[in-house]
XYZ file of N, CA and C in Angstrom:
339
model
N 24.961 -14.158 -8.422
C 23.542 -13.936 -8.238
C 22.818 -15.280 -8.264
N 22.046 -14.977 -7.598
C 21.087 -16.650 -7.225
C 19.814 -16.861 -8.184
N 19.744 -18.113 -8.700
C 18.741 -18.395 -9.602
C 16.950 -18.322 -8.881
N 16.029 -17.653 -9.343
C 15.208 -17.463 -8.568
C 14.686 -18.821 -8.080
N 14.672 -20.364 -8.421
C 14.335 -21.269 -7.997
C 14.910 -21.540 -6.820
N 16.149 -20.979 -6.654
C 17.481 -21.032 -5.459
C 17.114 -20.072 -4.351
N 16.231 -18.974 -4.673
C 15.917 -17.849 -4.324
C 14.513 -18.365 -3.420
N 13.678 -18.799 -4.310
C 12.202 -19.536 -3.034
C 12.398 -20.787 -2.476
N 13.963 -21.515 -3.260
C 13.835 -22.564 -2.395
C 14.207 -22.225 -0.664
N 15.187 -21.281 -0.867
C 15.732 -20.630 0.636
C 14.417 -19.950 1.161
N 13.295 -19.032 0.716
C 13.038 -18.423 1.258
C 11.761 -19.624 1.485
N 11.181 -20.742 1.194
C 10.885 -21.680 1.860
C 11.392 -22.128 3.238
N 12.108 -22.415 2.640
C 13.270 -22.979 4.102
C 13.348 -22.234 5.340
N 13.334 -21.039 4.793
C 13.465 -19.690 5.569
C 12.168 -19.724 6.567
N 10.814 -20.010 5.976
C 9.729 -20.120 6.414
C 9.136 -21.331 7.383
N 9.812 -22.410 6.826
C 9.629 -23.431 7.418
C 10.317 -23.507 8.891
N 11.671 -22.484 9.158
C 12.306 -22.763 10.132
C 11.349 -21.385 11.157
N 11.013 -20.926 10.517
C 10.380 -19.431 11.532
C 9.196 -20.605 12.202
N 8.176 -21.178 11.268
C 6.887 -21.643 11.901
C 7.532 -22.851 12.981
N 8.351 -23.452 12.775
C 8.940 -24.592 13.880
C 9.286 -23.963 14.713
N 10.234 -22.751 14.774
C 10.421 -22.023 16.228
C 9.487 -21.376 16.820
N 8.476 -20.985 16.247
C 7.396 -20.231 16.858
C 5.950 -21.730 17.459
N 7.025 -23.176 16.982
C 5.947 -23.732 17.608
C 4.393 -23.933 16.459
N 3.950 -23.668 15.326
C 3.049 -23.486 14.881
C 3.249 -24.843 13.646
N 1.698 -25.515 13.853
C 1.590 -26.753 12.744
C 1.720 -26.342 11.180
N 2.017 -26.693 10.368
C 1.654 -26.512 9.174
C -0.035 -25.988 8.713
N -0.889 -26.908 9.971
C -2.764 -26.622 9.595
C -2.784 -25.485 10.406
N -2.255 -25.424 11.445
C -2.490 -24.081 12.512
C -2.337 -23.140 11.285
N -1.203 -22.743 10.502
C -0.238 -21.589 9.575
C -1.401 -21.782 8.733
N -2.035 -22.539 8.540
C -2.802 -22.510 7.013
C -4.200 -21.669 8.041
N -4.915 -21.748 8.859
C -6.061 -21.881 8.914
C -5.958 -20.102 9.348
N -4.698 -19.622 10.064
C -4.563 -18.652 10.173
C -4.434 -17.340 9.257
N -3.767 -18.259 8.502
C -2.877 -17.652 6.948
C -4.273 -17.424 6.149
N -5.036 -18.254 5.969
C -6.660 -18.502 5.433
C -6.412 -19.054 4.040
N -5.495 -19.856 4.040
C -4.687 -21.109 2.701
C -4.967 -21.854 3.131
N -4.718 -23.267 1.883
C -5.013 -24.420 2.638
C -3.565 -24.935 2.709
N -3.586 -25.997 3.007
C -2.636 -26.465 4.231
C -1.171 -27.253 2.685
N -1.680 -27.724 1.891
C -1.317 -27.678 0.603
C -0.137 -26.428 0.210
N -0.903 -25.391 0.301
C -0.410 -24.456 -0.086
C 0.764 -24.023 0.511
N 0.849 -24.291 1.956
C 1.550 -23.740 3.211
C 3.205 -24.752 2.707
N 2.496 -26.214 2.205
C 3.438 -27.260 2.097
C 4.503 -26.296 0.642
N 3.656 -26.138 -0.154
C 4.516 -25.688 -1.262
C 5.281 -24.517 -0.676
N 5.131 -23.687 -0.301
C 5.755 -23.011 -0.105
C 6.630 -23.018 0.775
N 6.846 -23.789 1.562
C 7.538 -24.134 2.192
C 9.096 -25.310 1.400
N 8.560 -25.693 0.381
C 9.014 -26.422 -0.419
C 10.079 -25.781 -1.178
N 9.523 -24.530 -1.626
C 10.287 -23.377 -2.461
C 9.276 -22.958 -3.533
N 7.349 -23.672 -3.328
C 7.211 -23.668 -5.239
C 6.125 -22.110 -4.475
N 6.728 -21.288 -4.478
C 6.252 -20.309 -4.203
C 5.628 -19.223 -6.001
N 4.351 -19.849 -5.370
C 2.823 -19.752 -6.611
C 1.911 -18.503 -6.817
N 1.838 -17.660 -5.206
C 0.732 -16.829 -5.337
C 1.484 -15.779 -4.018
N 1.970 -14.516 -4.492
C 2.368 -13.746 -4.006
C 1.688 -13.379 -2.284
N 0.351 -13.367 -3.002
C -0.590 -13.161 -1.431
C -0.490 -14.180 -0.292
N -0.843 -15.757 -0.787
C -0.074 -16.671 -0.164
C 1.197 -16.324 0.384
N 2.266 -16.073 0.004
C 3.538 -15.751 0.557
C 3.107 -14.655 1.893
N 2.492 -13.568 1.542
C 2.280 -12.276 2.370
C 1.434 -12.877 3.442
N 0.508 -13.464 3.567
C -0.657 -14.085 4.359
C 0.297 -14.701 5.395
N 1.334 -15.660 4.858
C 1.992 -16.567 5.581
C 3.244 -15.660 6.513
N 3.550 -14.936 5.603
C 4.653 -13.679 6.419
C 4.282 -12.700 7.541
N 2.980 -12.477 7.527
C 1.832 -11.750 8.364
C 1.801 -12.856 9.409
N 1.078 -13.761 10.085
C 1.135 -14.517 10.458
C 2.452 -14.797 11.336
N 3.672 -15.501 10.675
C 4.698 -15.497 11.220
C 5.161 -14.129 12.119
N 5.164 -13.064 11.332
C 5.372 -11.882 11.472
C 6.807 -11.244 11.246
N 6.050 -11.854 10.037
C 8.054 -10.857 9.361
C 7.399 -10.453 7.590
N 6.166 -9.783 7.792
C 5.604 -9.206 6.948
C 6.535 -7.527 6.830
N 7.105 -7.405 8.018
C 8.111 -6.293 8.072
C 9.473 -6.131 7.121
N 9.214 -7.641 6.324
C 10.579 -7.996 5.459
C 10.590 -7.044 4.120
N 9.480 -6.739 3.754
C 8.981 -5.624 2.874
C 9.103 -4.307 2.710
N 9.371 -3.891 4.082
C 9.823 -2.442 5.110
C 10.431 -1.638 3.734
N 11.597 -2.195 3.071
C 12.482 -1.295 2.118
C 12.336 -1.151 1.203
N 11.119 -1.919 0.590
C 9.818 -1.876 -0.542
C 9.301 -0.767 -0.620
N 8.544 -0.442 0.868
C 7.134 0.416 0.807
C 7.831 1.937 0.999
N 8.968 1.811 1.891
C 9.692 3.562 1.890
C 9.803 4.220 1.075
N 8.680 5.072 1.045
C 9.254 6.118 -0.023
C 10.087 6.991 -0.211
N 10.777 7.352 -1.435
C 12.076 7.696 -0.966
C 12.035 9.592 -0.775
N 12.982 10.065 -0.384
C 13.112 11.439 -0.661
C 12.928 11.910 -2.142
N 12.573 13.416 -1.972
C 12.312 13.702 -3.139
C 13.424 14.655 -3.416
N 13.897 15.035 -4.774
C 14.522 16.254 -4.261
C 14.715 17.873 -4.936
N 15.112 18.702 -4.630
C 14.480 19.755 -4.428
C 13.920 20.170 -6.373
N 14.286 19.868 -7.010
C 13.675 19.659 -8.132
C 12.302 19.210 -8.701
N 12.463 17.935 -7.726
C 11.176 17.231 -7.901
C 10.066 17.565 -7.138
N 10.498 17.925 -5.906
C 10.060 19.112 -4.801
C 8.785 19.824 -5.538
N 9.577 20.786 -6.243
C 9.004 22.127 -6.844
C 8.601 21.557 -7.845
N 8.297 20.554 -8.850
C 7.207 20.145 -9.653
C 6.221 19.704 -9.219
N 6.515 19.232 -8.118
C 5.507 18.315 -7.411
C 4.394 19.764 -6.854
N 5.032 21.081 -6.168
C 4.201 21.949 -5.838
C 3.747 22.547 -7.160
N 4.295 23.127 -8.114
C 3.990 23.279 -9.304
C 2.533 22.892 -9.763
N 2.606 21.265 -10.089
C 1.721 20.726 -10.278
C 0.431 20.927 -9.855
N 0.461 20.857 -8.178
C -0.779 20.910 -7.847
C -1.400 22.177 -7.376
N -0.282 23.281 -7.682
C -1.214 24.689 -7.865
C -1.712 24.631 -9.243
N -1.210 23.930 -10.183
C -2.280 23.731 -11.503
C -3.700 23.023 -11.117
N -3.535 22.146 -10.163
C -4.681 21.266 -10.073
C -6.199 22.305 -9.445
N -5.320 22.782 -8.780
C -6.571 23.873 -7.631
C -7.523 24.348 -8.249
N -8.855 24.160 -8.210
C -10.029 24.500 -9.120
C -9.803 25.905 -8.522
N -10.523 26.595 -9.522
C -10.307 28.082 -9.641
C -11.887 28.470 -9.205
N -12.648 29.368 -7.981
C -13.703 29.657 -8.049
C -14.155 30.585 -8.416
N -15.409 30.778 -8.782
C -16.102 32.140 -9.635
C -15.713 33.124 -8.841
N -16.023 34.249 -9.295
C -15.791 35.656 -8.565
C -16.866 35.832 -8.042
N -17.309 36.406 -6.638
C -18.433 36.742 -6.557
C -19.150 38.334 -6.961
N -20.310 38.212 -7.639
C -21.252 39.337 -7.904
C -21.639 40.428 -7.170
N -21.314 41.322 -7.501
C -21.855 42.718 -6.250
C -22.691 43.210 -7.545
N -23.964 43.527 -6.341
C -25.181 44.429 -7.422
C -24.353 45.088 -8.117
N -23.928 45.144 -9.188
C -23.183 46.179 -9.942
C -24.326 47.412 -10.102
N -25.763 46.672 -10.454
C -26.806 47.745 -11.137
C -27.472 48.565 -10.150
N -27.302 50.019 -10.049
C -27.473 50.930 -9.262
C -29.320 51.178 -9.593
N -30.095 50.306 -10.577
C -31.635 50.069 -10.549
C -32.046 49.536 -9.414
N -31.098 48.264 -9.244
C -31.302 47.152 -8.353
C -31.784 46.826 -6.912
N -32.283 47.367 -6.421
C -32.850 47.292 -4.951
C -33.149 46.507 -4.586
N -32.611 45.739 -3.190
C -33.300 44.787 -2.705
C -34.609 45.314 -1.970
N -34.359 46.368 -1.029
C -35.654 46.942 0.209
C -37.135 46.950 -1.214
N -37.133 47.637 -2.429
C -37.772 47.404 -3.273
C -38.471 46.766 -4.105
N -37.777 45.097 -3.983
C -38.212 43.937 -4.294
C -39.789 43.350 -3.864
N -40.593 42.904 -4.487
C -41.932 42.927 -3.880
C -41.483 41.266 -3.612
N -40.711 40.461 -3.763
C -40.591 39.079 -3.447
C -39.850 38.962 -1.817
């Protein structure tokens, strides 16, 4: 297993070689990225500082898709299924019943309002 310093130094590297093939300056990546140009250097370096920085710069390049197996949510299963429906027939607000004149006094045609 790789030491995480070993870990951003590659995925620097990693970055630095995407923006050279795509042609793009270090200030171009920054001004796009909306970092400053500093920032673009470190990370590129490996001293990877500010998560969003990283994402800004991955967007950009466009391998913000590297995340893809992050965001999938996974199956559920049939257990979890049925708590999950469970649950939110608990949640369902319950509405009043509605009122029928019960009172055989009650007249509307009679009402002077």
């Amino acid at each position: 297993m790789l030491a995480d310093c070993e870990i951003c130094r590659r995925i620097g590297k990693k970055i630095k070689n995407l923006r050279l093939r795509q042609n793009i300056t270090q200030m171009s990546l920054a001004e796009q990225s909306q970092i400053s140009v500093s920032s673009v250097k470190k990370i590129e370096n490996g001293e990877i500082g500010s998560f969003d920085s990283l994402m800004r710069v991955l967007r950009i390049l466009g391998e913000l898709d590297i995340f893809s197996p992050l965001l999938k949510e996974e199956d559920m299963s049939p257990n979890e299924y049925l708590e999950f429906v469970e649950a939110n027939k608990k949640k369902q607000r319950k509405r009043a019943k509605s009122t029928s004149n019960t009172n055989p006094s009650f007249n509307q045609e009679e009402s002077e309002w």
